[in-house]
């Protein structure tokens, strides 16, 4: 037995026992009185009968006959009969010899009977030494009071009867109590069971298990409470699902955001930090929540931004630079957030990685500087020679023709430079369209080799082709392919010394072809490799310029290859040579 059921049941028991006891005591009292009255009445009736009998029989006048009659009758009706005359002298008695008995005038019941009314008394009998009940009636002859007739009964007989009644009462009360207990047990259970079910359901609900359906058949308050619990659980589940959905949506948005986001409370504790920010600042986001922002962020400028936002309750925007492990430019924008009571809650910080934008900006300024410089050099030369010619050199035919040659070479260089830049700007602005057709790679490479034959021979270099013969044609823009491989071969010749070897390998890999242009030239130091495809980038600026290079060749190569959906990569060892690998799809869809 537990809790509520115990209380309920014990209360029932108490109520049942107390009320049964009251009923038992009351019943006992009432029955006892009723029984005594009944017996007194019986005695009275019997006394009247005895009087009647005495009137009708002559023996009444004969003392010994009367004594016999009284004795016999007393035995028969199991009642003591005493007859006294008007002065209280005992005349006859069914239990004792009247001769030996004292005057009964003073007995309370006799006193009343002798005064003409019925007397009743319960007391101890001196004669029989026992408790008795007495009923006496006046005895009349010819209308005059001549004595009294008293009938009495042992109280022990009455008590025996009353004891029997007691037994009956006790047994019925016990049966009643048992039945009531059984009933209260059943009723108690029927009360407590639904409550226990609801308790278990509520406990499960509090642990997040909302599949609790209480189904009570009855239509009482408990059943209604059960239904309310069901409704509450459903509502709660709906609300929680809704909140979770919102939370998930928010966390998906936050985690998918490119921008880094951090939420810090006014005590500088991190409430939320998204993956982008962890990646951007190289943090461990799983350890961040709950810790102090200055502990986790470890960047003074960011912490200062947070502090200043909290101190002034104003947004802060600033660009910061991170140097390690790699240089990064980050734009930080903080805002104050307030809680529902409009009190300062904390700071939200949004971080944009602007490294790429910065790099592009730098490239643009660098580009402008480079272009101006590249244009300026030949222009300075041209205007210088024009000046010299004007000052008189024009008259020296031989000298003049030499100057004009130089001017022509510089003009050509300007022309080439402008052409290269046009190619680049066209390809970058996506204006360039490929004119696709079936082209024979082998033929293209051969025609390029004839273009460079003179330069190769001059440097006593060797150009070797290793072309796998299992394919002949690919879909591409022929002119652009010529541009790509001319540039690569031109570089190879240019950056390879006397007697070097240039090898062009061509083979297919599934639906692609690979063309490797390798040389045994000066090679490219490792640190320059990632940048050589940038516009105007040259490893050794002075040397390349001397050789007429502007550093646009590889940038053009890369763009043209990308337009074909291909890739280009480089491997190189300084002093031993370089190898450029171009991968192109055999078929491309324009
Ligand atoms: N085969 C190579 N061997 C060694 N260095 C090379 C080779 N190819 C390119 N480079 C390096 O890469 C730089 C960029 O090459 P790129 O072709 O873009 O410019 P360039 O040849 O100098 O000028 P341009 O091609 O415009 O005449 C070169 O200046 C050179 O330093
Ligand atoms: Mg080049």
Coordinates of C-alpha atoms and ligand atoms in Angstrom, one line a residue:
X1 CA 0.0 0.0 0.0
X2 CA 1.4 3.4 -1.0
X3 CA 0.7 7.0 -0.6
X4 CA -2.7 8.2 -1.6
X5 CA -4.3 4.7 -1.5
X6 CA -3.0 4.2 2.1
X7 CA -4.4 7.5 3.2
X8 CA -7.7 6.9 1.5
X9 CA -8.0 3.3 2.8
X10 CA -7.0 4.2 6.4
X11 CA -9.6 7.0 6.4
X12 CA -12.2 4.6 5.2
X13 CA -11.2 2.1 8.0
X14 CA -11.4 4.8 10.6
X15 CA -14.8 6.0 9.5
X16 CA -16.2 2.5 9.2
X17 CA -14.9 1.4 12.6
X18 CA -16.0 4.5 14.4
X19 CA -19.4 4.6 12.8
X20 CA -19.9 0.8 13.4
X21 CA -18.9 1.2 17.1
X22 CA -21.4 4.1 17.5
X23 CA -24.1 2.0 15.8
X24 CA -23.3 -1.0 17.9
X25 CA -23.4 1.0 21.2
X26 CA -26.6 2.7 20.2
X27 CA -28.2 -0.5 19.0
X28 CA -27.1 -2.3 22.2
X29 CA -28.6 0.4 24.4
X30 CA -31.9 0.6 22.5
X31 CA -32.3 -3.2 22.3
X32 CA -31.4 -3.6 26.0
X33 CA -34.1 -1.1 27.0
X34 CA -36.6 -2.5 24.6
X35 CA -35.9 -6.0 25.8
X36 CA -36.2 -5.0 29.5
X37 CA -39.5 -3.2 28.7
X38 CA -40.7 -6.2 26.9
X39 CA -39.9 -8.5 29.8
X40 CA -41.5 -6.1 32.3
X41 CA -44.6 -6.0 30.1
X42 CA -44.6 -9.8 29.9
X43 CA -44.3 -10.0 33.7
X44 CA -47.1 -7.6 34.1
X45 CA -49.4 -9.6 31.7
X46 CA -48.5 -12.8 33.6
X47 CA -49.3 -11.1 36.9
X48 CA -52.7 -10.1 35.6
X49 CA -53.3 -13.7 34.5
X50 CA -52.2 -15.0 37.9
X51 CA -54.6 -12.5 39.6
X52 CA -57.4 -13.7 37.2
X53 CA -56.7 -17.3 38.1
X54 CA -56.7 -16.6 41.8
X55 CA -60.1 -14.9 41.5
X56 CA -61.6 -17.9 39.8
X57 CA -60.2 -20.6 42.1
X58 CA -61.4 -21.2 45.6
X59 CA -57.9 -22.3 46.7
X60 CA -57.0 -18.7 46.8
X61 CA -58.4 -18.6 50.3
X62 CA -56.4 -21.6 51.4
X63 CA -52.9 -20.7 52.2
X64 CA -51.3 -24.1 51.6
X65 CA -53.2 -24.7 48.4
X66 CA -52.2 -21.2 47.2
X67 CA -48.6 -21.9 48.0
X68 CA -48.8 -25.1 46.0
X69 CA -50.4 -23.4 43.0
X70 CA -47.9 -20.6 43.1
X71 CA -45.0 -23.0 43.2
X72 CA -46.3 -25.1 40.3
X73 CA -47.1 -22.2 38.2
X74 CA -43.8 -20.5 39.0
X75 CA -41.9 -23.6 37.8
X76 CA -44.0 -23.8 34.7
X77 CA -43.5 -20.3 33.6
X78 CA -39.9 -20.1 35.0
X79 CA -40.9 -17.0 37.0
X80 CA -40.9 -16.4 40.7
X81 CA -44.4 -15.5 41.9
X82 CA -44.9 -13.8 45.3
X83 CA -48.2 -12.9 46.7
X84 CA -48.5 -10.6 49.7
X85 CA -51.6 -9.4 51.6
X86 CA -52.4 -5.7 52.1
X87 CA -50.0 -5.3 55.0
X88 CA -47.1 -6.7 53.1
X89 CA -46.9 -10.1 54.8
X90 CA -45.9 -12.8 52.3
X91 CA -48.8 -15.1 51.6
X92 CA -47.3 -17.4 49.0
X93 CA -44.0 -17.6 47.2
X94 CA -42.9 -19.9 44.4
X95 CA -39.3 -20.1 45.5
X96 CA -39.4 -19.9 49.4
X97 CA -41.4 -20.7 52.3
X98 CA -43.6 -17.7 53.1
X99 CA -43.3 -18.4 56.8
X100 CA -39.6 -17.6 56.7
X101 CA -39.9 -14.5 54.5
X102 CA -39.8 -11.0 56.0
X103 CA -42.5 -8.4 55.4
X104 CA -42.3 -7.1 51.8
X105 CA -44.2 -3.8 52.4
X106 CA -41.0 -1.7 51.9
X107 CA -40.0 -3.2 48.6
X108 CA -40.3 -0.4 46.1
X109 CA -42.4 -2.4 43.6
X110 CA -44.6 -3.6 46.5
X111 CA -45.0 -0.2 47.9
X112 CA -46.4 1.0 44.6
X113 CA -48.6 -2.1 44.1
X114 CA -50.1 -1.8 47.6
X115 CA -50.9 1.8 46.9
X116 CA -52.9 0.7 43.8
X117 CA -50.5 1.2 40.9
X118 CA -48.1 -1.1 39.0
X119 CA -44.6 -1.2 40.5
X120 CA -41.4 -2.1 38.7
X121 CA -37.9 -2.5 40.2
X122 CA -34.5 -4.1 39.3
X123 CA -32.4 -4.9 42.3
X124 CA -30.7 -7.5 44.4
X125 CA -32.9 -10.1 46.1
X126 CA -32.0 -10.7 49.7
X127 CA -34.0 -13.9 49.8
X128 CA -32.3 -15.4 46.7
X129 CA -29.1 -13.4 46.9
X130 CA -29.3 -12.6 43.1
X131 CA -30.1 -9.6 40.9
X132 CA -33.7 -9.7 39.8
X133 CA -36.4 -7.8 37.9
X134 CA -39.7 -7.3 39.8
X135 CA -43.1 -6.3 38.6
X136 CA -45.9 -6.0 41.1
X137 CA -49.6 -5.4 40.5
X138 CA -52.3 -4.7 43.1
X139 CA -54.5 -7.7 44.0
X140 CA -58.2 -6.8 44.4
X141 CA -61.1 -8.8 45.8
X142 CA -64.6 -7.5 45.4
X143 CA -63.1 -4.2 44.2
X144 CA -61.0 -3.7 47.3
X145 CA -57.3 -3.8 47.5
X146 CA -56.4 -7.1 49.3
X147 CA -52.7 -7.4 48.6
X148 CA -50.3 -7.6 45.7
X149 CA -49.0 -10.1 43.1
X150 CA -45.4 -9.8 42.2
X151 CA -43.7 -11.6 39.4
X152 CA -39.9 -11.6 39.2
X153 CA -37.3 -13.0 37.0
X154 CA -33.6 -13.5 37.4
X155 CA -31.7 -10.7 35.8
X156 CA -29.0 -13.3 34.8
X157 CA -31.6 -14.7 32.4
X158 CA -32.1 -11.3 30.9
X159 CA -28.3 -10.8 30.7
X160 CA -27.9 -14.1 29.0
X161 CA -30.4 -13.0 26.4
X162 CA -28.7 -9.6 26.1
X163 CA -25.4 -11.3 25.7
X164 CA -26.8 -13.2 22.8
X165 CA -28.0 -9.9 21.3
X166 CA -24.5 -8.6 21.9
X167 CA -23.0 -11.5 20.0
X168 CA -25.5 -10.9 17.1
X169 CA -24.6 -7.2 17.1
X170 CA -20.8 -7.9 17.2
X171 CA -21.0 -10.5 14.4
X172 CA -23.2 -8.2 12.2
X173 CA -21.0 -5.2 12.9
X174 CA -17.9 -7.3 12.0
X175 CA -19.5 -8.6 8.8
X176 CA -20.5 -5.0 8.1
X177 CA -17.0 -3.8 8.7
X178 CA -15.5 -6.5 6.5
X179 CA -17.9 -5.8 3.7
X180 CA -17.3 -2.1 4.1
X181 CA -13.6 -2.6 4.1
X182 CA -13.8 -4.8 1.0
X183 CA -15.9 -2.2 -0.7
X184 CA -13.7 0.7 0.3
X185 CA -10.7 -1.3 -0.9
X186 CA -12.4 -1.7 -4.3
X187 CA -13.6 1.9 -4.4
X188 CA -10.2 3.1 -3.2
X189 CA -8.5 1.1 -5.9
X190 CA -10.9 2.4 -8.5
X191 CA -9.9 5.9 -7.4
X192 CA -6.3 5.4 -7.0
X193 CA -5.6 3.3 -10.1
X194 CA -6.4 6.0 -12.6
X195 CA -4.4 8.5 -10.4
X196 CA -1.5 6.1 -10.5
X197 CA -1.8 5.7 -14.3
X198 CA -1.9 9.5 -14.6
X199 CA 1.1 9.8 -12.4
X200 CA 3.1 7.3 -14.5
X201 CA 1.9 9.0 -17.6
X202 CA 2.9 12.5 -16.3
X203 CA 6.3 11.2 -15.2
X204 CA 6.8 9.8 -18.7
X205 CA 5.6 13.0 -20.3
X206 CA 8.1 15.0 -18.1
X207 CA 10.8 12.8 -19.5
X208 CA 9.8 13.7 -23.0
X209 CA 7.8 10.6 -23.9
X210 CA 4.6 12.1 -25.3
X211 CA 3.0 8.9 -26.6
X212 CA 0.9 8.6 -23.4
X213 CA -2.8 8.1 -24.2
X214 CA -5.0 7.6 -21.1
X215 CA -8.3 5.9 -21.9
X216 CA -10.7 5.8 -19.0
X217 CA -14.1 4.3 -19.8
X218 CA -16.0 6.2 -17.1
X219 CA -17.2 9.7 -17.5
X220 CA -16.3 11.0 -14.0
X221 CA -13.9 13.8 -13.0
X222 CA -10.9 11.4 -13.0
X223 CA -11.6 10.4 -16.6
X224 CA -12.0 14.1 -17.5
X225 CA -8.7 14.8 -15.8
X226 CA -7.2 11.9 -17.8
X227 CA -8.5 13.5 -21.0
X228 CA -7.1 16.8 -20.0
X229 CA -3.8 15.1 -19.4
X230 CA -4.0 13.6 -22.9
X231 CA -4.8 17.0 -24.4
X232 CA -2.0 18.6 -22.4
X233 CA 0.5 16.0 -23.6
X234 CA -0.6 16.5 -27.2
X235 CA -0.4 20.3 -26.9
X236 CA 3.0 20.0 -25.2
X237 CA 4.3 17.7 -27.9
X238 CA 3.0 20.1 -30.6
X239 CA 4.7 23.0 -28.9
X240 CA 7.9 21.2 -28.3
X241 CA 8.0 19.9 -31.9
X242 CA 7.3 23.4 -33.1
X243 CA 10.1 24.9 -30.9
X244 CA 12.5 22.2 -32.0
X245 CA 11.7 22.7 -35.6
X246 CA 12.3 26.4 -35.2
X247 CA 15.5 25.7 -33.3
X248 CA 16.6 23.3 -36.0
X249 CA 15.8 25.7 -38.7
X250 CA 17.8 28.4 -36.9
X251 CA 20.7 26.1 -36.3
X252 CA 20.6 24.9 -39.9
X253 CA 20.6 28.5 -41.1
X254 CA 23.4 29.4 -38.7
X255 CA 25.5 26.3 -39.6
X256 CA 25.0 26.7 -43.3
X257 CA 25.9 30.4 -43.2
X258 CA 29.1 31.4 -44.8
X259 CA 29.4 34.2 -42.2
X260 CA 30.7 33.4 -38.8
X261 CA 28.3 34.1 -36.0
X262 CA 28.8 34.3 -32.3
X263 CA 26.4 35.1 -29.5
X264 CA 27.9 36.3 -26.2
X265 CA 26.0 37.2 -23.0
X266 CA 26.7 40.3 -21.0
X267 CA 29.0 38.2 -18.8
X268 CA 31.1 37.4 -21.8
X269 CA 30.0 33.8 -21.9
X270 CA 29.5 32.2 -25.3
X271 CA 25.9 31.1 -25.9
X272 CA 26.3 30.1 -29.5
X273 CA 29.1 29.9 -32.0
X274 CA 28.6 28.5 -35.5
X275 CA 30.8 26.2 -37.6
X276 CA 31.8 28.9 -40.0
X277 CA 33.3 31.0 -37.3
X278 CA 35.2 28.0 -35.9
X279 CA 36.6 27.3 -39.3
X280 CA 37.4 31.0 -39.9
X281 CA 39.2 31.5 -36.6
X282 CA 40.5 27.9 -36.2
X283 CA 38.5 27.4 -33.0
X284 CA 37.1 24.2 -31.5
X285 CA 33.4 25.0 -31.4
X286 CA 32.5 21.9 -29.4
X287 CA 34.4 23.4 -26.4
X288 CA 33.3 27.0 -26.8
X289 CA 29.7 27.2 -25.5
X290 CA 29.6 28.2 -21.8
X291 CA 33.2 29.5 -21.7
X292 CA 34.4 33.0 -21.7
X293 CA 34.7 34.7 -25.1
X294 CA 38.2 36.0 -24.3
X295 CA 39.3 32.5 -23.4
X296 CA 38.1 31.0 -26.7
X297 CA 38.5 33.7 -29.3
X298 CA 42.1 34.6 -28.3
X299 CA 42.1 37.7 -30.5
X300 CA 42.5 41.0 -28.9
X301 CA 40.8 43.0 -31.6
X302 CA 37.7 40.8 -31.6
X303 CA 37.5 40.9 -27.8
X304 CA 37.9 44.7 -27.8
X305 CA 35.1 44.9 -30.3
X306 CA 32.8 42.9 -28.0
X307 CA 33.9 44.9 -24.9
X308 CA 33.3 48.2 -26.7
X309 CA 29.8 47.0 -27.9
X310 CA 28.9 46.1 -24.3
X311 CA 30.3 49.2 -22.8
X312 CA 28.7 51.7 -25.2
X313 CA 25.7 49.6 -26.2
X314 CA 26.5 50.5 -29.8
X315 CA 27.4 48.4 -32.8
X316 CA 31.0 48.1 -33.9
X317 CA 32.4 47.5 -37.3
X318 CA 36.0 46.8 -38.0
X319 CA 38.4 44.9 -40.2
X320 CA 40.9 42.7 -38.6
X321 CA 43.9 40.8 -39.8
X322 CA 44.8 37.3 -38.7
X323 CA 48.3 36.3 -39.5
X324 CA 48.5 32.7 -38.3
X325 CA 48.3 30.0 -39.5
X326 CA 47.6 31.9 -42.7
X327 CA 46.9 35.5 -43.5
X328 CA 43.3 36.4 -43.4
X329 CA 41.2 39.5 -43.5
X330 CA 38.0 39.5 -41.5
X331 CA 35.3 42.1 -41.2
X332 CA 33.7 42.0 -37.8
X333 CA 30.3 43.5 -37.2
X334 CA 28.8 43.5 -33.7
X335 CA 25.4 44.5 -32.5
X336 CA 23.8 44.7 -29.1
X337 CA 20.9 42.4 -28.2
X338 CA 18.3 43.1 -25.6
X339 CA 16.1 40.7 -23.6
X340 CA 12.3 40.7 -23.4
X341 CA 12.6 43.3 -20.5
X342 CA 14.6 45.5 -22.8
X343 CA 17.7 45.0 -20.7
X344 CA 21.1 44.5 -22.2
X345 CA 21.5 40.8 -22.9
X346 CA 24.7 40.4 -24.8
X347 CA 26.3 40.8 -28.2
X348 CA 25.9 39.1 -31.5
X349 CA 29.0 39.2 -33.8
X350 CA 28.9 38.5 -37.5
X351 CA 32.3 37.8 -39.2
X352 CA 32.9 38.0 -43.0
X353 CA 36.0 36.5 -44.4
X354 CA 37.1 39.3 -46.8
X355 CA 40.5 37.7 -47.7
X356 CA 39.4 36.9 -51.2
X357 CA 38.0 40.4 -51.8
X358 CA 41.1 42.0 -50.4
X359 CA 43.3 39.7 -52.6
X360 CA 41.2 40.7 -55.7
X361 CA 41.5 44.3 -54.8
X362 CA 45.3 43.9 -54.4
X363 CA 45.4 42.1 -57.7
X364 CA 43.5 44.9 -59.4
X365 CA 45.8 47.6 -58.2
X366 CA 48.8 45.4 -59.0
X367 CA 47.3 44.7 -62.4
X368 CA 46.8 48.4 -63.2
X369 CA 50.4 49.1 -62.0
X370 CA 51.7 46.2 -64.1
X371 CA 49.8 47.2 -67.2
X372 CA 51.0 50.8 -67.0
X373 CA 54.5 49.6 -66.4
X374 CA 54.5 47.1 -69.3
X375 CA 53.0 49.7 -71.6
X376 CA 55.3 52.4 -70.5
X377 CA 58.6 50.5 -71.2
X378 CA 58.1 50.0 -75.0
X379 CA 56.4 53.5 -75.3
X380 CA 59.4 55.1 -73.5
X381 CA 61.7 53.3 -75.9
X382 CA 59.7 54.4 -79.0
X383 CA 59.4 58.0 -77.9
X384 CA 63.1 58.0 -77.0
X385 CA 64.1 56.9 -80.5
X386 CA 61.6 59.3 -82.2
X387 CA 63.4 62.0 -80.2
X388 CA 66.8 60.8 -81.3
X389 CA 65.7 60.6 -84.9
X390 CA 64.2 64.1 -84.7
X391 CA 67.4 65.4 -83.3
X392 CA 69.3 64.4 -86.4
X393 CA 69.8 60.7 -86.4
X394 CA 67.2 60.5 -89.2
X395 CA 69.9 61.7 -91.5
X396 CA 72.2 58.8 -90.7
X397 CA 70.4 56.2 -92.8
X398 CA 72.0 53.2 -91.3
X399 CA 71.5 54.4 -87.7
X400 CA 67.9 55.5 -88.6
X401 CA 67.0 52.1 -89.9
X402 CA 68.4 50.4 -86.8
X403 CA 66.3 52.7 -84.6
X404 CA 63.2 52.1 -86.7
X405 CA 63.7 48.3 -86.3
X406 CA 63.9 48.8 -82.5
X407 CA 60.8 51.0 -82.7
X408 CA 59.0 48.3 -84.8
X409 CA 60.0 45.6 -82.3
X410 CA 58.6 47.7 -79.4
X411 CA 55.4 48.4 -81.3
X412 CA 55.1 44.7 -81.9
X413 CA 55.6 44.1 -78.2
X414 CA 52.9 46.7 -77.4
X415 CA 50.7 45.0 -79.9
X416 CA 51.3 41.6 -78.4
X417 CA 50.8 42.9 -74.9
X418 CA 47.5 44.5 -75.9
X419 CA 46.4 41.3 -77.7
X420 CA 47.2 39.2 -74.7
X421 CA 45.3 41.5 -72.4
X422 CA 42.3 41.4 -74.8
X423 CA 42.4 37.6 -74.7
X424 CA 42.5 37.6 -71.0
X425 CA 39.7 40.2 -70.5
X426 CA 37.6 38.5 -73.1
X427 CA 37.9 35.1 -71.5
X428 CA 37.4 36.5 -68.1
X429 CA 34.3 38.4 -69.1
X430 CA 32.9 35.2 -70.6
X431 CA 32.6 36.9 -73.9
X432 CA 34.9 34.4 -75.5
X433 CA 33.1 31.6 -77.4
X434 CA 34.8 28.4 -78.4
X435 CA 34.5 27.3 -82.0
X436 CA 34.3 23.6 -81.4
X437 CA 35.2 21.1 -84.0
X438 CA 37.0 17.8 -84.3
X439 CA 40.7 18.6 -84.1
X440 CA 43.7 16.4 -84.5
X441 CA 46.1 17.0 -81.6
X442 CA 49.0 15.5 -83.4
X443 CA 48.7 17.8 -86.3
X444 CA 48.4 20.9 -84.1
X445 CA 51.5 19.9 -82.1
X446 CA 53.4 19.3 -85.4
X447 CA 52.5 22.7 -86.8
X448 CA 53.6 24.4 -83.5
X449 CA 56.9 22.6 -83.7
X450 CA 57.5 24.0 -87.2
X451 CA 56.7 27.4 -85.8
X452 CA 59.5 27.1 -83.2
X453 CA 62.0 25.1 -85.3
X454 CA 64.3 28.0 -85.9
X455 CA 64.4 29.0 -82.2
X456 CA 65.0 25.4 -81.1
X457 CA 67.8 24.9 -83.6
X458 CA 69.3 28.1 -82.5
X459 CA 69.6 26.9 -78.9
X460 CA 70.6 23.4 -80.1
X461 CA 67.5 22.0 -78.2
X462 CA 65.6 18.9 -79.0
X463 CA 61.8 18.7 -79.2
X464 CA 60.5 15.2 -78.8
X465 CA 56.9 14.1 -79.3
X466 CA 55.6 11.0 -77.7
X467 CA 52.1 10.6 -78.9
X468 CA 50.0 7.5 -78.2
X469 CA 48.4 6.5 -81.4
X470 CA 45.1 5.1 -80.0
X471 CA 43.4 8.4 -80.5
X472 CA 43.6 11.1 -83.1
X473 CA 40.8 13.5 -82.7
X474 CA 39.2 15.5 -79.8
X475 CA 36.5 18.2 -79.8
X476 CA 38.0 21.6 -79.2
X477 CA 38.7 25.1 -80.5
X478 CA 41.7 24.6 -82.7
X479 CA 43.0 28.1 -82.6
X480 CA 42.9 28.2 -78.8
X481 CA 44.6 24.8 -78.6
X482 CA 47.4 26.3 -80.7
X483 CA 47.6 29.3 -78.4
X484 CA 47.7 27.0 -75.3
X485 CA 50.5 24.7 -76.5
X486 CA 52.5 27.6 -78.2
X487 CA 52.6 29.3 -74.9
X488 CA 53.8 26.2 -73.1
X489 CA 56.3 25.3 -75.7
X490 CA 57.5 28.9 -76.0
X491 CA 58.1 28.9 -72.2
X492 CA 59.9 25.6 -72.3
X493 CA 62.2 26.9 -75.0
X494 CA 62.6 30.2 -73.3
X495 CA 63.5 28.8 -69.8
X496 CA 65.7 26.0 -71.0
X497 CA 69.3 26.5 -71.8
X498 CA 71.4 25.4 -74.8
X499 CA 71.1 21.8 -75.7
X500 CA 68.1 21.1 -73.5
X501 CA 65.4 18.7 -74.3
X502 CA 61.7 19.5 -74.5
X503 CA 59.3 16.5 -74.5
X504 CA 55.6 16.6 -75.4
X505 CA 53.8 13.5 -74.3
X506 CA 50.2 12.9 -75.3
X507 CA 48.0 10.0 -74.1
X508 CA 44.4 9.3 -73.1
X509 CA 43.0 8.5 -69.8
X510 CA 39.4 7.2 -70.1
X511 CA 37.4 10.1 -71.6
X512 CA 40.2 12.6 -71.2
X513 CA 43.5 13.3 -72.8
X514 CA 46.6 14.3 -71.0
X515 CA 49.3 16.4 -72.6
X516 CA 52.6 16.9 -70.7
X517 CA 55.0 19.6 -71.8
X518 CA 58.3 19.0 -69.9
X519 CA 61.7 20.5 -70.2
X520 CA 65.2 20.2 -68.8
X521 CA 65.4 24.0 -68.1
X522 CA 65.9 26.2 -65.1
X523 CA 62.9 25.0 -63.2
X524 CA 60.7 27.0 -60.9
X525 CA 61.3 27.4 -57.1
X526 CA 58.6 25.8 -55.1
X527 CA 57.3 29.0 -53.4
X528 CA 56.5 30.5 -56.9
X529 CA 54.6 27.5 -58.2
X530 CA 51.2 28.5 -56.8
X531 CA 51.4 31.9 -58.4
X532 CA 52.8 31.4 -61.9
X533 CA 49.3 31.2 -63.5
X534 CA 48.5 34.7 -62.1
X535 CA 48.6 37.6 -64.6
X536 CA 51.9 39.3 -64.9
X537 CA 53.5 36.9 -62.5
X538 CA 57.1 36.2 -63.3
X539 CA 59.6 34.4 -61.2
X540 CA 62.5 36.6 -62.2
X541 CA 60.9 39.8 -63.4
X542 CA 64.0 41.4 -65.0
X543 CA 65.1 38.3 -66.8
X544 CA 61.7 37.5 -68.2
X545 CA 61.2 41.1 -69.4
X546 CA 64.5 40.9 -71.0
X547 CA 63.3 37.9 -72.9
X548 CA 60.2 39.9 -73.9
X549 CA 57.8 38.2 -71.5
X550 CA 55.0 40.0 -69.8
X551 CA 53.9 37.2 -67.6
X552 CA 50.5 36.9 -69.3
X553 CA 51.2 33.6 -71.1
X554 CA 50.3 31.1 -68.4
X555 CA 47.3 33.2 -67.3
X556 CA 46.0 32.9 -70.9
X557 CA 46.8 29.2 -70.9
X558 CA 44.9 28.6 -67.7
X559 CA 41.8 30.5 -68.9
X560 CA 41.7 28.8 -72.3
X561 CA 42.0 25.4 -70.7
X562 CA 39.3 26.2 -68.2
X563 CA 37.0 27.2 -71.1
X564 CA 37.5 23.8 -72.5
X565 CA 36.5 22.2 -69.2
X566 CA 40.1 21.1 -68.5
X567 CA 42.8 21.6 -66.0
X568 CA 46.5 22.5 -65.9
X569 CA 49.0 21.7 -63.3
X570 CA 52.8 22.1 -62.9
X571 CA 55.6 20.2 -61.3
X572 CA 59.1 21.6 -61.2
X573 CA 62.5 21.1 -59.7
X574 CA 64.8 24.2 -59.9
X575 CA 67.8 23.5 -62.0
X576 CA 66.4 20.2 -63.4
X577 CA 63.3 21.2 -65.3
X578 CA 59.6 21.8 -65.3
X579 CA 56.6 19.8 -66.4
X580 CA 53.2 21.2 -67.3
X581 CA 50.3 18.8 -67.5
X582 CA 47.1 19.7 -69.4
X583 CA 44.0 17.5 -69.0
X584 CA 41.2 18.1 -71.6
X585 CA 38.0 16.2 -72.1
X586 CA 37.8 14.4 -75.4
X587 CA 34.3 15.7 -76.0
X588 CA 32.9 18.9 -74.7
X589 CA 29.4 20.3 -74.9
X590 CA 29.5 23.9 -75.8
Ligands
LIG1 N1 59.0 26.0 -68.6 C1 59.3 26.9 -67.6 N2 60.5 26.8 -66.9 C2 60.8 27.7 -66.0 N3 60.0 28.8 -65.6 C3 58.9 28.9 -66.3 C4 58.4 28.0 -67.3 N4 57.2 28.4 -67.7 C5 56.9 29.5 -67.0 N5 57.9 29.8 -66.1 C6 57.9 30.9 -65.2 O1 56.6 31.4 -65.1 C7 56.5 32.8 -65.4 C8 55.1 33.1 -66.0 O2 55.1 32.5 -67.3 P1 54.3 33.2 -68.4 O3 54.3 32.3 -69.6 O4 53.0 33.6 -67.9 O5 55.1 34.5 -68.6 P2 56.3 34.8 -69.5 O6 56.6 33.6 -70.3 O7 57.4 35.4 -68.7 O8 55.7 36.0 -70.5 P3 54.8 35.8 -71.7 O9 54.4 34.4 -71.7 O10 53.7 36.7 -71.5 O11 55.7 36.1 -72.9 C9 57.6 33.0 -66.2 O12 58.0 34.4 -66.2 C10 58.7 32.1 -65.6 O13 59.3 32.7 -64.5
LIG2 MG1 55.2 32.6 -71.6

